[in-house]
Amino acid sequence: QVQLVESGGGLVQAGGSLRLSCAASGRTFEIDRISWFRQAPGKEREFVAAQARSDPMTFYADFVKGRFTISRDNAKNTVYLQMNNLKSDDTAVYFCAARLRGSSGIASPSVYAYWGQGTQVTVSS
């Protein structure tokens, strides 16, 4: 019912910036929140940032506060993640995920019904 496609990943040196995009299609009216997660080799998937579709509240993991910014363009059904001052520890596959209306929770992967395929971010040091 919902499809998500991430883009914008790549290779960057420490201290550099990237902007990731998550484009949603299908029954997008069912979405009430889109969030970003990441997973590094040998590590569990972890929450990065969240943006509700219909209110201005945003949420961030402590390790990205002050460096990453999540934003949305509802007319384009797209959510962005601006990543500044990247560190080697930010190297991971980044996924976007959609929570459907009627669901609750922010940081747990289990509350999100749809996921993109991921985009690789590699930060060299």
Tab-separated table of C-alpha atoms in Angstrom:
chain	number	residue	atom	x	y	z
A	1	GLN	CA	0.000	0.000	0.000
A	2	VAL	CA	2.982	2.310	0.621
A	3	GLN	CA	6.352	2.349	-1.119
A	4	LEU	CA	9.429	4.177	0.186
A	5	VAL	CA	12.615	4.912	-1.764
A	6	GLU	CA	15.740	6.425	-0.187
A	7	SER	CA	18.418	8.324	-2.083
A	8	GLY	CA	21.352	10.638	-1.434
A	9	GLY	CA	23.873	8.347	0.219
A	10	GLY	CA	27.519	8.223	-0.743
A	11	LEU	CA	31.111	8.568	0.383
A	12	VAL	CA	32.162	11.663	2.315
A	13	GLN	CA	35.099	12.648	4.500
A	14	ALA	CA	34.667	13.296	8.202
A	15	GLY	CA	33.245	16.762	8.747
A	16	GLY	CA	31.364	16.732	5.462
A	17	SER	CA	27.639	16.782	4.721
A	18	LEU	CA	25.017	14.749	2.891
A	19	ARG	CA	21.273	15.123	2.389
A	20	LEU	CA	19.167	11.986	2.248
A	21	SER	CA	15.701	11.860	0.685
A	22	CYS	CA	12.811	9.475	1.309
A	23	ALA	CA	10.109	9.543	-1.359
A	24	ALA	CA	6.768	7.925	-0.500
A	25	SER	CA	4.184	6.697	-2.984
A	26	GLY	CA	1.018	4.649	-2.996
A	27	ARG	CA	-1.519	5.202	-0.222
A	28	THR	CA	0.463	7.999	1.392
A	29	PHE	CA	-2.627	9.383	3.147
A	30	GLU	CA	-2.340	6.454	5.552
A	31	ILE	CA	1.038	7.693	6.843
A	32	ASP	CA	1.197	9.760	10.022
A	33	ARG	CA	4.987	9.673	10.585
A	34	ILE	CA	8.182	8.979	8.669
A	35	SER	CA	11.419	8.288	10.504
A	36	TRP	CA	15.034	7.509	9.720
A	37	PHE	CA	16.917	4.518	11.090
A	38	ARG	CA	20.422	3.247	10.423
A	39	GLN	CA	22.275	-0.030	10.708
A	40	ALA	CA	26.044	-0.484	10.685
A	41	PRO	CA	27.777	-3.823	10.047
A	42	GLY	CA	27.595	-6.021	13.108
A	43	LYS	CA	25.253	-3.637	14.943
A	44	GLU	CA	21.517	-3.498	15.561
A	45	ARG	CA	19.234	-1.108	13.721
A	46	GLU	CA	18.958	2.172	15.613
A	47	PHE	CA	16.631	5.173	15.543
A	48	VAL	CA	17.971	8.414	14.076
A	49	ALA	CA	15.159	10.983	13.655
A	50	ALA	CA	11.375	11.259	13.246
A	51	GLN	CA	8.945	13.718	11.636
A	52	ALA	CA	5.158	13.626	11.916
A	53	ARG	CA	3.198	14.310	8.743
A	54	SER	CA	0.707	16.759	10.265
A	55	ASP	CA	2.437	18.472	13.195
A	56	PRO	CA	5.771	20.289	13.586
A	57	MET	CA	7.277	18.022	16.229
A	58	THR	CA	10.589	16.351	15.472
A	59	PHE	CA	12.599	13.833	17.474
A	60	TYR	CA	16.297	12.977	17.364
A	61	ALA	CA	18.606	10.392	18.803
A	62	ASP	CA	21.144	11.908	21.184
A	63	PHE	CA	24.086	10.991	18.973
A	64	VAL	CA	22.848	13.200	16.087
A	65	LYS	CA	21.432	16.238	17.931
A	66	GLY	CA	23.003	19.433	16.659
A	67	ARG	CA	24.283	17.742	13.490
A	68	PHE	CA	21.262	16.228	11.688
A	69	THR	CA	17.973	17.880	10.721
A	70	ILE	CA	14.820	16.108	9.542
A	71	SER	CA	12.317	17.989	7.367
A	72	ARG	CA	9.345	17.261	5.125
A	73	ASP	CA	7.668	18.406	1.929
A	74	ASN	CA	4.163	16.959	2.027
A	75	ALA	CA	3.359	18.217	-1.483
A	76	LYS	CA	6.162	15.982	-2.772
A	77	ASN	CA	5.508	13.189	-0.252
A	78	THR	CA	9.173	13.424	0.661
A	79	VAL	CA	11.106	13.548	3.927
A	80	TYR	CA	14.725	14.687	4.099
A	81	LEU	CA	17.603	14.121	6.473
A	82	GLN	CA	20.285	16.801	6.331
A	83	MET	CA	23.470	15.394	7.861
A	84	ASN	CA	26.261	17.811	8.788
A	85	ASN	CA	29.604	17.318	10.512
A	86	LEU	CA	29.562	13.642	9.678
A	87	LYS	CA	31.726	11.289	11.722
A	88	SER	CA	33.145	7.875	10.942
A	89	ASP	CA	30.684	6.372	13.427
A	90	ASP	CA	27.850	7.580	11.171
A	91	THR	CA	28.824	4.994	8.549
A	92	ALA	CA	25.782	2.764	8.045
A	93	VAL	CA	22.915	1.889	5.760
A	94	TYR	CA	20.193	4.480	6.339
A	95	PHE	CA	16.534	3.453	6.045
A	96	CYS	CA	13.328	5.450	6.088
A	97	ALA	CA	10.213	3.950	7.621
A	98	ALA	CA	6.518	4.907	7.639
A	99	ARG	CA	4.164	4.611	10.598
A	100	LEU	CA	0.471	4.388	9.777
A	101	ARG	CA	-2.238	6.398	11.482
A	102	GLY	CA	-3.682	4.604	14.456
A	103	SER	CA	-0.252	3.408	15.560
A	104	SER	CA	1.866	4.835	18.365
A	105	GLY	CA	5.528	4.955	19.301
A	106	ILE	CA	8.529	6.829	17.902
A	107	ALA	CA	11.877	5.072	18.203
A	108	SER	CA	10.994	1.387	18.066
A	109	PRO	CA	11.316	-0.220	14.615
A	110	SER	CA	8.342	-2.434	15.409
A	111	VAL	CA	5.820	0.444	15.127
A	112	TYR	CA	6.663	1.163	11.471
A	113	ALA	CA	4.707	-0.712	8.830
A	114	TYR	CA	6.748	0.077	5.688
A	115	TRP	CA	10.465	0.358	4.981
A	116	GLY	CA	12.654	1.450	2.110
A	117	GLN	CA	15.597	-0.546	0.785
A	118	GLY	CA	18.206	1.715	2.365
A	119	THR	CA	21.005	3.951	1.121
A	120	GLN	CA	24.663	3.527	2.078
A	121	VAL	CA	26.484	6.345	3.865
A	122	THR	CA	30.237	5.923	4.261
A	123	VAL	CA	32.303	8.470	6.199
A	124	SER	CA	36.080	8.258	5.914
A	125	SER	CA	38.429	9.480	8.629
